[in-house]
Coordinates of C-alpha atoms in Angstrom, one line a residue:
X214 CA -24.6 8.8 11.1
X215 CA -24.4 8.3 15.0
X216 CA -21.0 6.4 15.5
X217 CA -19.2 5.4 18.6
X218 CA -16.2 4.0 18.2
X219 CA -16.4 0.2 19.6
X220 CA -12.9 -0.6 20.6
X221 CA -10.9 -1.0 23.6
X222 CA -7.2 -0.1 23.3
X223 CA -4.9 -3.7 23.1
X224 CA -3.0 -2.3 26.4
X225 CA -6.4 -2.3 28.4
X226 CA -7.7 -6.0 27.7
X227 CA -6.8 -9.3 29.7
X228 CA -5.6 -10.9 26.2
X229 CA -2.5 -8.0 26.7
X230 CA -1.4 -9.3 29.8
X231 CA -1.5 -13.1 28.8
X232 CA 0.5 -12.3 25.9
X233 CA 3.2 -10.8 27.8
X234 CA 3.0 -13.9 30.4
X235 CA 3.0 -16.2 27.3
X236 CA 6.1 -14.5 25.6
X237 CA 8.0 -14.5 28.6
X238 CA 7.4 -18.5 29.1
X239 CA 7.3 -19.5 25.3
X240 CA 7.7 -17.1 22.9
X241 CA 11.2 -15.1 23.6
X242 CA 12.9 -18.4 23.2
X243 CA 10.6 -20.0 20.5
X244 CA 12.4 -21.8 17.7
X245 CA 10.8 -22.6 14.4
X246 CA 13.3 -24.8 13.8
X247 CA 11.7 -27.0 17.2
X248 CA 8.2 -26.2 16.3
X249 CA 8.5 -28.1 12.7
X250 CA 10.0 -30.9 14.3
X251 CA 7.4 -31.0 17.1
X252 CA 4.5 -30.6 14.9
X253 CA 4.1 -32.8 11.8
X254 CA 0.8 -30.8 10.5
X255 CA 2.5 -27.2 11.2
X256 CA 2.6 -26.5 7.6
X257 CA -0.9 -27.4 7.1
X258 CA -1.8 -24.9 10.2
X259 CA -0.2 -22.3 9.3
X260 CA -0.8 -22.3 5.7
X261 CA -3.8 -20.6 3.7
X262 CA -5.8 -20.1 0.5
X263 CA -7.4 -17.4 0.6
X264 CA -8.5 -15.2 -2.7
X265 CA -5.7 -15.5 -5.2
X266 CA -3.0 -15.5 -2.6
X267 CA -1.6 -18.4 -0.7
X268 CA 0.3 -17.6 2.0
X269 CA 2.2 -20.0 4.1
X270 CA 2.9 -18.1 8.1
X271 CA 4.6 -21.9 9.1
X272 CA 8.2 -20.3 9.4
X273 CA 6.9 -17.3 12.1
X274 CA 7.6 -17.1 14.9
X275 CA 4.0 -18.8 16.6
X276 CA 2.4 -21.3 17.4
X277 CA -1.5 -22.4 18.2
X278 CA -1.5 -21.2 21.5
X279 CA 0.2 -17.5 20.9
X280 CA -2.7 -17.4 17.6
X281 CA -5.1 -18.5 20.1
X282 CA -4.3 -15.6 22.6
X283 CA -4.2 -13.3 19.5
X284 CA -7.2 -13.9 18.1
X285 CA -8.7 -13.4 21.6
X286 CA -6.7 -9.9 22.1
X287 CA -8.6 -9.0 18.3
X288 CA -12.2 -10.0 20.0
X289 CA -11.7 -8.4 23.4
X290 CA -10.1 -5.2 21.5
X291 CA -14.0 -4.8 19.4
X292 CA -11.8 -5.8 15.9
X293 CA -15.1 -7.9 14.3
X294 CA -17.2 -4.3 15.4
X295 CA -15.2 -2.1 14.1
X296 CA -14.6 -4.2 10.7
X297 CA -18.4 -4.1 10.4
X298 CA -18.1 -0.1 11.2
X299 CA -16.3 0.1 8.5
X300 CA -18.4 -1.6 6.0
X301 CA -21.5 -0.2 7.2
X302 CA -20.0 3.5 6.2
X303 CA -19.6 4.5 9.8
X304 CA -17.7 7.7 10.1
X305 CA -14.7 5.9 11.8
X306 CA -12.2 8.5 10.6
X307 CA -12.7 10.7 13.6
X308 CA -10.5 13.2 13.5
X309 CA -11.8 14.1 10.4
X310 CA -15.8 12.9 10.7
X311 CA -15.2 10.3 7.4
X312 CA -16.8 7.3 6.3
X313 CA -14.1 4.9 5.3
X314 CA -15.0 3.3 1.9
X315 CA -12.3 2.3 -0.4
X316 CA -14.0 -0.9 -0.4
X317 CA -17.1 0.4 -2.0
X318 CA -15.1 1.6 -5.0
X319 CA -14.6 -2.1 -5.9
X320 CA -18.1 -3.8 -5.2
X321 CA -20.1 -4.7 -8.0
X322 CA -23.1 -2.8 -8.6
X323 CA -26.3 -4.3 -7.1
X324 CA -28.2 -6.8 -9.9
X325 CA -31.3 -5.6 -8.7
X326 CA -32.7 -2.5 -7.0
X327 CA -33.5 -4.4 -3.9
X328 CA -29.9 -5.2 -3.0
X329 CA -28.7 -1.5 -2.7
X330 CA -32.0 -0.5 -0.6
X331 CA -30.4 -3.7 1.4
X332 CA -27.4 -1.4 2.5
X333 CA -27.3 1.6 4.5
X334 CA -28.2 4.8 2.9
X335 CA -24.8 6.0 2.7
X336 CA -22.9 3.0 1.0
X337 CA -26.3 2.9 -1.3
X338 CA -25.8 6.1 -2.4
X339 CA -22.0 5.9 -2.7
X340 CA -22.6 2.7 -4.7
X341 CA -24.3 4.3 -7.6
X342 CA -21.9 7.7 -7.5
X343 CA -19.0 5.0 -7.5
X344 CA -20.2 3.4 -10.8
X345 CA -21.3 6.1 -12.6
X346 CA -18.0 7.5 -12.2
X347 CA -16.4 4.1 -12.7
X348 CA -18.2 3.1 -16.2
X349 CA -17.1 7.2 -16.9
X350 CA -13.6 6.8 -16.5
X351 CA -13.1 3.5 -18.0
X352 CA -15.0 5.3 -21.2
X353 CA -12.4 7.7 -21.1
X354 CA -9.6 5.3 -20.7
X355 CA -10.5 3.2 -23.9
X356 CA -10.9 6.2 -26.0
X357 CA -7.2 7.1 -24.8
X358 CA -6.4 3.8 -25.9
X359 CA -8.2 4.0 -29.6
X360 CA -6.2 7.2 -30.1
X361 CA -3.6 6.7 -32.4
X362 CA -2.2 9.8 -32.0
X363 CA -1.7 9.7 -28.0
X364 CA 1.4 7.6 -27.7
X365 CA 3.0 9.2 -24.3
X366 CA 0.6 9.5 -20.8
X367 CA 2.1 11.5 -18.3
X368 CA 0.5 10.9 -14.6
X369 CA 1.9 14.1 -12.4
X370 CA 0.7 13.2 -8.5
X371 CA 2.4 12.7 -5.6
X372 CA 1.8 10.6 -2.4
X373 CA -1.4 8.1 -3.5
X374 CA -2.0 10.0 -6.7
X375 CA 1.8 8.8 -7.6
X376 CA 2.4 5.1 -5.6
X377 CA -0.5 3.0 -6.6
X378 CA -1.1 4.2 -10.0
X379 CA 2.7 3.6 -10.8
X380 CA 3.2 0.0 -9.2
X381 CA 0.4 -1.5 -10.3
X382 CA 0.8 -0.3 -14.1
X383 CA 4.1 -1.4 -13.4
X384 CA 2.8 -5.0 -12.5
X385 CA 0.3 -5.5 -15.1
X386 CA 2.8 -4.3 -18.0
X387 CA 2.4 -7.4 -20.1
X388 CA -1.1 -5.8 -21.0
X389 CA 0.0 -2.8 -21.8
X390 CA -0.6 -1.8 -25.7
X391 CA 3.1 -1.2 -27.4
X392 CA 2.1 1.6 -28.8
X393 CA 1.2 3.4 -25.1
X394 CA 4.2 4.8 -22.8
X395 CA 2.6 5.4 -19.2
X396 CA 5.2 8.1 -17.2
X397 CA 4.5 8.9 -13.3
X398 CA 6.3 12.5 -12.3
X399 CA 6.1 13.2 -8.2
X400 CA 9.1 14.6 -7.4
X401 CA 9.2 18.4 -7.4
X402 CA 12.9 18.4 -8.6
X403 CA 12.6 19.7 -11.7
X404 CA 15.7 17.3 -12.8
X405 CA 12.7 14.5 -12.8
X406 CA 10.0 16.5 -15.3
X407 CA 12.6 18.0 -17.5
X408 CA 14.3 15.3 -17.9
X409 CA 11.2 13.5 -18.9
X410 CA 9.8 16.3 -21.2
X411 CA 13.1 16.2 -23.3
X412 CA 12.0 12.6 -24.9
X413 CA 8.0 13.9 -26.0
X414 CA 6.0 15.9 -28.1
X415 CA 3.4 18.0 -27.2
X416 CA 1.2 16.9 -30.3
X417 CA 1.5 13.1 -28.7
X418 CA 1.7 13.5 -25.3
X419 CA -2.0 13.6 -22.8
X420 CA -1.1 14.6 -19.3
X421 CA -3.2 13.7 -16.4
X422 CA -3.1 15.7 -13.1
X423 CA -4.3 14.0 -10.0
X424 CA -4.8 16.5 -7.5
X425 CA -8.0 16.3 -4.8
X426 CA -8.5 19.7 -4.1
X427 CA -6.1 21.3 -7.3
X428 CA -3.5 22.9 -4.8
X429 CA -0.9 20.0 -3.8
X430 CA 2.4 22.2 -4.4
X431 CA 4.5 19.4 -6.0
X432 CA 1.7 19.1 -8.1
X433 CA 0.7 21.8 -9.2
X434 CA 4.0 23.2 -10.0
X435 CA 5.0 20.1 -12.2
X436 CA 1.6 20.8 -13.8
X437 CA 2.1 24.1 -15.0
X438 CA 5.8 23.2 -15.8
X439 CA 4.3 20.7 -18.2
X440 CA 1.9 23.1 -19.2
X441 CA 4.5 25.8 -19.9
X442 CA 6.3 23.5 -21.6
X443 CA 3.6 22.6 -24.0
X444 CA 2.6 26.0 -25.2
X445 CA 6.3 26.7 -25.6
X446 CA 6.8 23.8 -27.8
X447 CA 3.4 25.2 -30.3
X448 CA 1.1 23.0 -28.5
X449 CA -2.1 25.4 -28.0
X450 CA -5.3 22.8 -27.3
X451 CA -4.7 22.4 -23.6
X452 CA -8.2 21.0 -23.0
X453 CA -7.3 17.6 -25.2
X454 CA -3.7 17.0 -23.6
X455 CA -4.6 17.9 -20.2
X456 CA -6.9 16.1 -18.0
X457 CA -7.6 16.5 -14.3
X458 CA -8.7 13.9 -11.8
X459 CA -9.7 15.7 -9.0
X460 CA -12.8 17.3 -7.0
X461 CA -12.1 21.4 -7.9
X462 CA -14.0 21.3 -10.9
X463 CA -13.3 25.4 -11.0
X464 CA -9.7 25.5 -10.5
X465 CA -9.5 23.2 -13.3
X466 CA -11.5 24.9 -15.6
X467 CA -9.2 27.7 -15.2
X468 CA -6.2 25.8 -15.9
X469 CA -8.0 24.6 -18.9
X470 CA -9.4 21.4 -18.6
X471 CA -12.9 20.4 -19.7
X472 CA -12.5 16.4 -19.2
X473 CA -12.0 15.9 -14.8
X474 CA -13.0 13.0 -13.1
X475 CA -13.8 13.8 -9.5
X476 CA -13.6 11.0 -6.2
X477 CA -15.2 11.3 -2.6
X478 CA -13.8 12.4 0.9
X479 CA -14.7 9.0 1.8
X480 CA -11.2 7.8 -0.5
X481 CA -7.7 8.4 1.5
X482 CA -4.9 9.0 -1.1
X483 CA -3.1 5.8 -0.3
X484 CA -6.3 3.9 -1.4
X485 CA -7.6 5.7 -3.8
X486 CA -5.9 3.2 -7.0
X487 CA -9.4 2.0 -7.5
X488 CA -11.0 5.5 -8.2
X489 CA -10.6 8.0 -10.9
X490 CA -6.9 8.5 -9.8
X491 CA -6.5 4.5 -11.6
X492 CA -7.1 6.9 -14.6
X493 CA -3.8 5.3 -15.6
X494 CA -4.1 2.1 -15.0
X495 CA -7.6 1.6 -16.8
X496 CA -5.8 3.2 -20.0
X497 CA -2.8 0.6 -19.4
X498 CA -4.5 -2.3 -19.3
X499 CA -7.8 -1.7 -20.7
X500 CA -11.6 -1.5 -18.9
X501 CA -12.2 -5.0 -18.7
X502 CA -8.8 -6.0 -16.9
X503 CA -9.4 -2.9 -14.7
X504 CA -12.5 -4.4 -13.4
X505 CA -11.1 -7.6 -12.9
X506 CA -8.5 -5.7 -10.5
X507 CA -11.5 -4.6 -8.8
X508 CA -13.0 -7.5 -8.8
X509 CA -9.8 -9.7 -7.1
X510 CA -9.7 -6.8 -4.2
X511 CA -13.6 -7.3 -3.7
X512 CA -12.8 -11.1 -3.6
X513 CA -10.5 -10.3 -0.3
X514 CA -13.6 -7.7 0.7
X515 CA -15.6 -10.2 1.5
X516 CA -12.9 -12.7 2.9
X517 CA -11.9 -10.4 4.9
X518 CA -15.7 -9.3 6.0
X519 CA -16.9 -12.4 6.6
X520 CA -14.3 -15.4 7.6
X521 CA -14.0 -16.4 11.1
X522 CA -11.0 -14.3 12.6
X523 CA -8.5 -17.8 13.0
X524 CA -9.1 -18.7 8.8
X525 CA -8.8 -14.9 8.4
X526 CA -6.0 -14.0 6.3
X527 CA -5.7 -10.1 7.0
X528 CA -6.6 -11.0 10.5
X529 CA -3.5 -13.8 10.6
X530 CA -1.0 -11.3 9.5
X531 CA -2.6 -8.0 11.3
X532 CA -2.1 -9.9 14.2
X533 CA 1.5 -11.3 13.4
X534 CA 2.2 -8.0 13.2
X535 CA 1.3 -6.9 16.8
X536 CA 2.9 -10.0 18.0
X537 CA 6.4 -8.9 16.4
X538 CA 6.2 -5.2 17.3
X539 CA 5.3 -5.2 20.3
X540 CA 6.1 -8.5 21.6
X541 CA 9.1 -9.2 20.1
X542 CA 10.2 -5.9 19.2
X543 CA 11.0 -6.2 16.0
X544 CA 11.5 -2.8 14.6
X545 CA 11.1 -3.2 10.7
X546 CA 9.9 -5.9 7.9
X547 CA 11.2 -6.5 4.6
X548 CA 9.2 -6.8 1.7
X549 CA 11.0 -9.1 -1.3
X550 CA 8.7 -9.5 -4.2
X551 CA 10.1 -12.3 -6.5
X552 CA 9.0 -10.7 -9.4
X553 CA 10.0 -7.5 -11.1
X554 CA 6.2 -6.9 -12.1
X555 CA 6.1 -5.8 -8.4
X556 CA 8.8 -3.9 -7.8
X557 CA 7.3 -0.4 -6.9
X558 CA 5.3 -2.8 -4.7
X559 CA 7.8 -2.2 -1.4
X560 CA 7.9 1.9 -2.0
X561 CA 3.7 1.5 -2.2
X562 CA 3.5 -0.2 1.3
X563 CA 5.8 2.1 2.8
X564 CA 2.9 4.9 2.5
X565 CA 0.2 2.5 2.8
X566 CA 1.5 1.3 6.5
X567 CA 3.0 3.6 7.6
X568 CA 0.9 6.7 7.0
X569 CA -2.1 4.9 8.1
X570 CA 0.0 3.5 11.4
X571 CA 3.0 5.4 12.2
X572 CA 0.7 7.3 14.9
X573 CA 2.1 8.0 18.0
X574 CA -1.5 8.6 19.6
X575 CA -4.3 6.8 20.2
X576 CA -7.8 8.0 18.0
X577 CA -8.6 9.9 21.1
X578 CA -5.1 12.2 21.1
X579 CA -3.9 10.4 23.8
X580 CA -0.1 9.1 24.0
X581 CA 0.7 5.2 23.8
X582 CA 2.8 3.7 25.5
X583 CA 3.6 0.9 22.9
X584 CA 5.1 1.1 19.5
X585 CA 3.3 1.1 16.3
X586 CA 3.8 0.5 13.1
X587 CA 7.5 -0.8 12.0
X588 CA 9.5 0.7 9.1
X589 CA 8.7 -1.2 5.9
X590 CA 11.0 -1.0 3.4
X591 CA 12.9 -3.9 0.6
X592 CA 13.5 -4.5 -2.9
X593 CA 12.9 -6.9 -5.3
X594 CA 14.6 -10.4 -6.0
X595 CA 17.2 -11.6 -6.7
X596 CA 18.4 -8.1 -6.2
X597 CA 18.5 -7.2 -2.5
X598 CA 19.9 -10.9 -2.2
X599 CA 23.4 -8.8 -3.7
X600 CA 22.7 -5.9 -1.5
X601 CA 20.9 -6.0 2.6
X602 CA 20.3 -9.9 2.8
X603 CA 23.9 -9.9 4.8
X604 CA 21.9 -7.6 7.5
X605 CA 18.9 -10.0 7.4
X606 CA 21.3 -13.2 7.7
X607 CA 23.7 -12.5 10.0
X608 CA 22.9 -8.7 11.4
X609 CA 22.0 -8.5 15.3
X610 CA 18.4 -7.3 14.6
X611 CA 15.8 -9.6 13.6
X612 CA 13.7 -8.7 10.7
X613 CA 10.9 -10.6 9.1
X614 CA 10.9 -10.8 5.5
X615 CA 7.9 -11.4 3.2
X616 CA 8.6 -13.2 0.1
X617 CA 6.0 -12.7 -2.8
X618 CA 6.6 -15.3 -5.5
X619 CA 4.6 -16.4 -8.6
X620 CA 3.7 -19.8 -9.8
X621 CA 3.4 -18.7 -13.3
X622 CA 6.2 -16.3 -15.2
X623 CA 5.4 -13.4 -17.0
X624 CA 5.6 -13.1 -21.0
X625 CA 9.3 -12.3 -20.7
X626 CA 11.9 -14.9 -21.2
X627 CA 9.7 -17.7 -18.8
X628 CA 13.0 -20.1 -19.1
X629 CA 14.4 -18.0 -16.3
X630 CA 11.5 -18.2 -13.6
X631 CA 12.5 -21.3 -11.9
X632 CA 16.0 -20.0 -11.2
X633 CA 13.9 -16.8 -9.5
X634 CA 11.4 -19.1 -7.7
X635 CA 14.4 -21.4 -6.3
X636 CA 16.2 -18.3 -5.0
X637 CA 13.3 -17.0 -3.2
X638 CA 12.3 -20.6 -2.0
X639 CA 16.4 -21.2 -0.6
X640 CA 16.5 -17.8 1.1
X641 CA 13.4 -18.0 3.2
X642 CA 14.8 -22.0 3.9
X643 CA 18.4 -20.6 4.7
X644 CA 16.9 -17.7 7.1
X645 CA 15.2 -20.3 9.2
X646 CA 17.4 -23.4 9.3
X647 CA 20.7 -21.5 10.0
X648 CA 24.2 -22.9 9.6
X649 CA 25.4 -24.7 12.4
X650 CA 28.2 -26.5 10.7
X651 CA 30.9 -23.3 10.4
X652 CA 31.5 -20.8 12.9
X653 CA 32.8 -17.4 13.0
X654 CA 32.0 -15.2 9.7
X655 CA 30.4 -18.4 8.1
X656 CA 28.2 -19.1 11.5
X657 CA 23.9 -18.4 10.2
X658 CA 22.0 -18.4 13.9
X659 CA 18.8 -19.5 11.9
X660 CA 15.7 -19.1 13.3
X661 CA 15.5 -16.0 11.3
X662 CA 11.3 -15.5 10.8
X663 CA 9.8 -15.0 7.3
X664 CA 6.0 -14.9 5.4
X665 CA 6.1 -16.8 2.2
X666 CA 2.9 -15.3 -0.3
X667 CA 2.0 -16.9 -3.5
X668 CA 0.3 -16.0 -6.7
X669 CA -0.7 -18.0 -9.9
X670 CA 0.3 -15.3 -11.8
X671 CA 0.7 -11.6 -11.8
X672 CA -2.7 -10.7 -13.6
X673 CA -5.5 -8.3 -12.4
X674 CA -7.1 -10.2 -10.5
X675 CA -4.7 -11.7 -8.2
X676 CA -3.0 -8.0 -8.0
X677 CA -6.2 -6.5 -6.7
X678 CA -6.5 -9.1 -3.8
X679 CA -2.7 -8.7 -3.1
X680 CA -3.2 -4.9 -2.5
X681 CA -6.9 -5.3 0.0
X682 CA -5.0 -8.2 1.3
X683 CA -2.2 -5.5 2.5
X684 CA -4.8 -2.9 2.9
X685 CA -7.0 -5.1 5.6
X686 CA -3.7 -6.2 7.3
X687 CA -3.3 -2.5 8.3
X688 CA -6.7 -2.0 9.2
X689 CA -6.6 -5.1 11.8
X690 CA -3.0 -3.5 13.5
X691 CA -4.4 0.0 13.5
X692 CA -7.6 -1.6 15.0
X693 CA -5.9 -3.1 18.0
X694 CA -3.5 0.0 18.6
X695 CA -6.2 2.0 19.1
X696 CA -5.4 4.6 16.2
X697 CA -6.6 6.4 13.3
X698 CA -5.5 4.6 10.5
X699 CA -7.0 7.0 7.9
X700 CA -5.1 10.4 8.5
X701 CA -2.3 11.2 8.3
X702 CA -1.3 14.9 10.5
X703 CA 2.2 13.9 10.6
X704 CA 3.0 15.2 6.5
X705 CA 1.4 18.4 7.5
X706 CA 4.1 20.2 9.9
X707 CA 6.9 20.3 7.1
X708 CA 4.9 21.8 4.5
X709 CA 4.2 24.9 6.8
X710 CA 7.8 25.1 7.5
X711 CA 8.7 25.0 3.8
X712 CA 6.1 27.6 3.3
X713 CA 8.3 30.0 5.5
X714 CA 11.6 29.0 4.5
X715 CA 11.2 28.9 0.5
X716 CA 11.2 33.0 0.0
X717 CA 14.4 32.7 3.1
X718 CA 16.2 31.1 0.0
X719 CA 15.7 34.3 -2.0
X720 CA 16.3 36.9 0.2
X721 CA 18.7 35.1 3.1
X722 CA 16.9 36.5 5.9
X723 CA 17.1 33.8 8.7
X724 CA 15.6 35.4 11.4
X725 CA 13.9 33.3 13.8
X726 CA 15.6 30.1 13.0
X727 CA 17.2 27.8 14.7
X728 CA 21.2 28.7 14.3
X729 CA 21.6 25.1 12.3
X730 CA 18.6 25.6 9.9
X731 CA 19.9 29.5 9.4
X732 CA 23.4 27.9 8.4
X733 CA 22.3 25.6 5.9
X734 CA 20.0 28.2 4.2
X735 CA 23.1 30.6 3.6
X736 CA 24.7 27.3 2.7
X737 CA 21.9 26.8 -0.2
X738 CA 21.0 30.2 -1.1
X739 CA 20.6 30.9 -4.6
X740 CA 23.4 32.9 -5.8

């Protein structure tokens, strides 16, 4: 497919230059505090439904006039063009000639023939691979589940393979059979594998390795630890306890496996939950709750496609973004989940936005001059209330917080939500109102910005839309830097260095290195 990349960079438009006019005049001093009392309807305009998430933006830092300049930056930077590149199956990875498509993995198949000859030939095509290879896995998953004699699933990944899998089985735990232990392994310290392995049995124990191409070195060594392990320990049909999810069909077979589930070039690792690599999730929570999970992100798909940019809830929040990081300059945001369903949910978006925008060049290699993507990083409540909420009250740097709370408690001990939901409600309140009454160690400056997100309830559905929610959010930010959200060069430099130095911790040779690098590996030889 012919593609030309329809954007201009954010820097080059007039919608740039007003913003920085407009934050000088209203928005370095802007008060929330002023804007509430100002504005009687300002909850109402800067609230939203939109697909199983509410989201109320009223305690930001903005008002209708910066949205209004925002939205205009987003049309003069090509944002509704690209979008539509995007679902149109445009190769708008360009440094690596891809079609970007994690969408498809979640749209429904077409009722009728004449709706798939209704899409391009590529996302037509990809729509029937995508199913057959959905209905597969999910046939897989409920025999895993029917089988008695499987009590302990062992997901070895790392990166994508390892993050979404392991947050949302984490989240969607209440539909999780007793009788089925779900275990993620990523690190290549062998302290987290052997550790594991110690509490199994080979005869009880199915092993998934999610691996694209087969050859990911944490991966592949953990696997054949497991799979050392297992023979060791009498197991000897390596074909029923070992499955593969990957795309190497012949590097599996000579590990072993027979049952593999393959995915497309078109999926990135950090959204690739909905493919095969959800191997784990399916067999947690069963097929039909998987494809309600697809369903609830397909429900955001097309809010997201087809919503005018200002009732746009990826748009809003893309563009709140830009407006802290480089108007602002806020350097990070926290992510507090009220709910310890999500609490891999902060480590998750820590790949997911920042491997797709910590670029420090535009899609055409050239340098920007302008930040990108802040560190995202936080912990669920009540807990980093009793840990980092000092910093965010009273530290000089400003950080926006994003509260996730949910109307509805989980199975567990439901007496204790409202205490959870009132903590979450008084610390966004407490950011923004300040103290005024003490001074010194007990002064709070207020003013201090923060997203508030609602669910019903943690279930499928509402997870799904949570997680293209976040996904679309990136997309809109990488959109107006003028980036590649989809590769990701930057993890590539370190695992050529670590090619070199591994052996150099054998045989202590150090020539060549720098003299603090040659220190430490005498420091850490093996003896």
């Amino acid at each position: 497919m012919s593609y030309t990349d329809p954007r201009t960079r954010c820097d080059r438009t007039d919608a740039w230059g007003q913003l920085r006019t407009h934050y000088e005049r209203a928005g370095r001093d802007f008060d929330v505090r002023d804007a509430f009392a100002e504005d009687p309807q300002r909850v109402e305009r800067f609230s939203q439904q939109a697909p199983h998430v509410f989201a109320d933006l009223s305690k930001n830092r903005i008002d209708a006039p910066t949205e209004a300049l925002l939205v205009q930056l987003a049309r003069e930077c090509g944002l509704p063009a690209y979008r539509d590149a995007m679902f149109a199956g445009a190769p708008i990875n360009n440094t690596e000639q891809r079609a970007v498509m994690h969408w498809l993995l979640r749209k429904p198949a077409p009722a009728q023939a004449g709706q798939a000859q209704a899409a391009t030939n590529v996302v037509a095509e990809g729509l029937r691979d995508v199913h057959a290879t959905l209905d597969a896995m999910l046939r897989i998953a409920e025999q895993v589940r029917q089988d008695d004699a499987i009590t302990d699933i062992v997901n070895i990944g790392i990166g994508g393979s390892d993050l979404g899998p392991a947050m949302a089985v984490k989240a969607l735990d209440d539909l999780r059979p007793p009788a089925k232990r779900l275990h993620f392994i990523s690190n290549v310290d062998g302290m987290e594998l052997g550790s594991l392995l110690r509490t199994l049995r080979p005869e009880s124990t199915l092993f998934l390795i999610a691996s694209k191409t087969f050859t990911t070195l944490e991966t592949m060594t953990n696997a054949q630890a497991a799979r050392d392990w297992f023979t060791s320990q009498g197991g000897t049909d390596v074909a029923r306890h070992f499955y593969a999810l990957t795309t190497h069909l012949e590097a599996a077979a000579q590990f072993g496996i027979t049952t593999t589930l393959g995915f497309w070039d078109w999926v990135g690792g950090r959204y690739s939950l909905w493919s095969a690599i959800g191997l784990p999730i399916a067999i947690a929570i069963g097929a039909p709750a998987f494809r309600e999970l697809l369903a609830g992100a397909h429900a955001m798909d097309e809010h997201f496609r087809t919503a005018p940019l200002e009732a746009n809830l990826p748009v809003r929040l893309g563009l709140l973004d830009v407006w802290y990081r480089n108007f602002h300059g806020f350097t990070s945001r926290s992510v507090a989940p009220y709910s310890h369903g999500l609490r891999r949910l902060p480590a998750y978006l820590q790949q997911l936005e920042m491997e797709s925008n910590g670029k420090g060049v535009d899609a055409q290699g050239a340098a920007l001059p302008y930040a990108t993507a802040p560190a995202i990083w936080g912990e669920p409540g009540t807990n980093g209330q009793h840990a980092f909420f000092q910093m965010i009250h009273q530290g000089p740097d400003v950080i926006p917080v994003e509260f996730i709370a949910l109307r509805e408690p989980g199975r567990d001990l439901p007496g204790q939500h409202p205490r959870l939901v009132a903590n979450a409600l008084a610390q966004a309140r407490a950011l923004m109102v300040g103290r005024a009454d003490a001074g010194g160690h007990r002064a709070f400056s207020g003013n201090r910005p923060s997203t508030f997100l609602v669910l019903e309830r943690l279930d499928p559905a509402s997870l799904g839309a949570l997680i293209a929610l976040y996904e679309h959010r990136v997309f809109v930010a990488g959109a107006l830097w003028g980036i590649n959200s989809f590769d990701q060069w930057g993890v590539e430099l370190g695992k050529v260095v670590a090619k070199d130095i591994e052996p150099r911790l054998g045989h202590g040779g150090v020539e060549g290195l720098d003299p603090s690098t040659a220190a430490l590996v005498q420091k850490l030889q093996a003896k």
